[in-house]
PDB file of C-alpha atoms in Angstrom:
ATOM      1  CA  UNK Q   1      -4.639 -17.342   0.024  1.00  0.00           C
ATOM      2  CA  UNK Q   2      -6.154 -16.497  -3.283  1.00  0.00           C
ATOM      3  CA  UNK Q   3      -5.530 -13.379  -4.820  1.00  0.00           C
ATOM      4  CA  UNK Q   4      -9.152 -11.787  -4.538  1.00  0.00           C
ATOM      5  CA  UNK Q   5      -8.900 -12.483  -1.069  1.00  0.00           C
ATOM      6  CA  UNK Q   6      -4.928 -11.250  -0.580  1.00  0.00           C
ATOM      7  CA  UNK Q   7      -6.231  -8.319  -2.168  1.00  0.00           C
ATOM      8  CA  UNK Q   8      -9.391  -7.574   0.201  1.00  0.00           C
ATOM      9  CA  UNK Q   9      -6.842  -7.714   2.790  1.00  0.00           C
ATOM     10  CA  UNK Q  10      -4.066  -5.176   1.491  1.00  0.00           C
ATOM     11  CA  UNK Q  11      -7.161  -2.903   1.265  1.00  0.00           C
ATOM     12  CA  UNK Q  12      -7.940  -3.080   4.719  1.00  0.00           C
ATOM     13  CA  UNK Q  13      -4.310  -2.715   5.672  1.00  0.00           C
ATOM     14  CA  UNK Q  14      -4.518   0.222   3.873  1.00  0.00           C
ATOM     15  CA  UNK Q  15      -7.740   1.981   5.100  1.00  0.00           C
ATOM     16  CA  UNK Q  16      -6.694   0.839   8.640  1.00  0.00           C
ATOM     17  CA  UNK Q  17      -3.911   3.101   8.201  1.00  0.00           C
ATOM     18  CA  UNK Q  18      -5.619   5.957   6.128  1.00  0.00           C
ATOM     19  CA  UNK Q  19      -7.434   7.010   9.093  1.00  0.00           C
ATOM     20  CA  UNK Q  20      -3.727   7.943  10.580  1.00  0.00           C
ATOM     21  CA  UNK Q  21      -3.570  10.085   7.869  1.00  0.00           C
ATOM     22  CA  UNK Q  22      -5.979  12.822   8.947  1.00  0.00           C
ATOM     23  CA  UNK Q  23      -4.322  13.607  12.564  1.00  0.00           C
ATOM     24  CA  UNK Q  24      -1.220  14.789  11.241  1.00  0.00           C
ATOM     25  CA  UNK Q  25      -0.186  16.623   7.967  1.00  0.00           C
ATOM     26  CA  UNK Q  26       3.300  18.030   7.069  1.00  0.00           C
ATOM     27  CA  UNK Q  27       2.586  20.450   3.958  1.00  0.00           C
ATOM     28  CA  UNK Q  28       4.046  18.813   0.686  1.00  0.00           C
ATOM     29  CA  UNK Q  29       4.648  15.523   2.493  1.00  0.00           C
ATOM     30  CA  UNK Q  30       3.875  13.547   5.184  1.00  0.00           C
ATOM     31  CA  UNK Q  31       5.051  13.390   8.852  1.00  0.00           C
ATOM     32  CA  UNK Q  32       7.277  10.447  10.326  1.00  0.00           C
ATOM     33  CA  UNK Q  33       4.572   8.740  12.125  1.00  0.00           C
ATOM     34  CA  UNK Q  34       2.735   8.325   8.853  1.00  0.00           C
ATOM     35  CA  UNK Q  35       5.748   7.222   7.277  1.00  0.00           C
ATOM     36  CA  UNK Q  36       6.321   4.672   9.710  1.00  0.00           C
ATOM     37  CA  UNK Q  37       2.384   3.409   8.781  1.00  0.00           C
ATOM     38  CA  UNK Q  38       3.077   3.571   5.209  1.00  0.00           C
ATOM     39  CA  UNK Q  39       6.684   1.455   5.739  1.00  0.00           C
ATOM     40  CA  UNK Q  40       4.198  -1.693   6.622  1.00  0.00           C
ATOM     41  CA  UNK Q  41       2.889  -1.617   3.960  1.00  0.00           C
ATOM     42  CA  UNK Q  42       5.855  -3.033   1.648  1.00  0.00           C
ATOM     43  CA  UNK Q  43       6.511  -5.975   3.507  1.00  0.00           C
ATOM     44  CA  UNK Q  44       2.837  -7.199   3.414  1.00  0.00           C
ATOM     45  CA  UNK Q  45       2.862  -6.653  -0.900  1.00  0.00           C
ATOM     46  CA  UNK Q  46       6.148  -8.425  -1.155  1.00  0.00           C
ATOM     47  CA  UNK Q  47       5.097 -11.700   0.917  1.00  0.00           C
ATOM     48  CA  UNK Q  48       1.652 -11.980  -1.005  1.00  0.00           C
ATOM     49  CA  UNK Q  49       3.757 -11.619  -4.338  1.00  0.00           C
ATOM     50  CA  UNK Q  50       6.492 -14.292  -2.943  1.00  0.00           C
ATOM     51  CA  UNK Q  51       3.624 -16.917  -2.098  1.00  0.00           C
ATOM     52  CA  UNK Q  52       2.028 -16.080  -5.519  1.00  0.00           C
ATOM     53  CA  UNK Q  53      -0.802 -14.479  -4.776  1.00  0.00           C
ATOM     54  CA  UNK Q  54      -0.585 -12.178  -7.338  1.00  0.00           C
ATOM     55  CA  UNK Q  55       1.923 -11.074 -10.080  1.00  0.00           C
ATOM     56  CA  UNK Q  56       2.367  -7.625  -8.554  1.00  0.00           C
ATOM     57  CA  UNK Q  57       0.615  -4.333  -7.206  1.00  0.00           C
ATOM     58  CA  UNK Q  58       0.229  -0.531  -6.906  1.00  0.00           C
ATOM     59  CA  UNK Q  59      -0.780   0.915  -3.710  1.00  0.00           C
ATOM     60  CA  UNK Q  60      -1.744   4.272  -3.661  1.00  0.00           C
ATOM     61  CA  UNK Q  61      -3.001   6.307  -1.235  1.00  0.00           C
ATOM     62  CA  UNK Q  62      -4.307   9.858  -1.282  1.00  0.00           C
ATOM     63  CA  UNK Q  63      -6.247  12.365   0.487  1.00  0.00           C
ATOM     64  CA  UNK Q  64      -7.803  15.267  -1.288  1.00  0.00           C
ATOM     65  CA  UNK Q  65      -5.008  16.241  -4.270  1.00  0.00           C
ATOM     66  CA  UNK Q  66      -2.614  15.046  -2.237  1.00  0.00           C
ATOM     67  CA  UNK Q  67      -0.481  11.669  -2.550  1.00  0.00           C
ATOM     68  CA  UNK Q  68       0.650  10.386   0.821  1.00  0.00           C
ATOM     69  CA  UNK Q  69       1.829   7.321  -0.528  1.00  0.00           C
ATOM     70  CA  UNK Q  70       1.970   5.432  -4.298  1.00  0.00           C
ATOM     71  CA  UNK Q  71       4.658   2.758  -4.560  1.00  0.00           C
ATOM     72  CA  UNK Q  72       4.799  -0.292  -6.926  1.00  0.00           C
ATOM     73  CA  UNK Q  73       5.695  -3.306  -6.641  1.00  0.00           C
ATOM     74  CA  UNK Q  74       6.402  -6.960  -8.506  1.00  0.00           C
ATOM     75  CA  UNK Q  75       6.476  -7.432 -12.356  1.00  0.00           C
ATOM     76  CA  UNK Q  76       5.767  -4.820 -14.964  1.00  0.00           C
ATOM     77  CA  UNK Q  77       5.068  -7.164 -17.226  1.00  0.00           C
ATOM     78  CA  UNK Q  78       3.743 -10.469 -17.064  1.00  0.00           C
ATOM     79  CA  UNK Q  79       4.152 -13.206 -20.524  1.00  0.00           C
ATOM     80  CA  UNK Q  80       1.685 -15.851 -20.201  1.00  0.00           C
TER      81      UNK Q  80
END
């Protein structure tokens, strides 16, 4: 898979499971059924970085001022 299109599909991993988002909403966090969602998520990021796909990633999500989820994964920094 090449990265422009591993990419186009962590995005629509991720707005598949924004939409989860909106039903429930725990003040200052998020509620276990997103959490589970947002667990899914890591997994997917990790196998496209194993096959190469790309060097690494930041997936955020948010929803208004709030984060619901921001994680990082892969190398910081990449020496050509």
């Amino acid at each position: 898979m090449k990265p422009r299109q591993a990419f186009a599909a962590i995005l629509m991993l991720a707005s598949a499971l924004v939409p989860g988002c909106q039903q429930a909403r725990r003040v200052g966090g998020i509620d276990s059924e997103q959490e589970q969602h947002f667990s899914e998520i890591g997994p997917v990021v990790e196998a496209e970085i194993e096959k190469g796909s790309f060097p690494g990633a930041v997936v955020f999500v948010g929803r208004g001022d709030d984060i619901l989820y921001w994680e990082a994964f892969g190398a910081e920094v990449i020496e050509p």
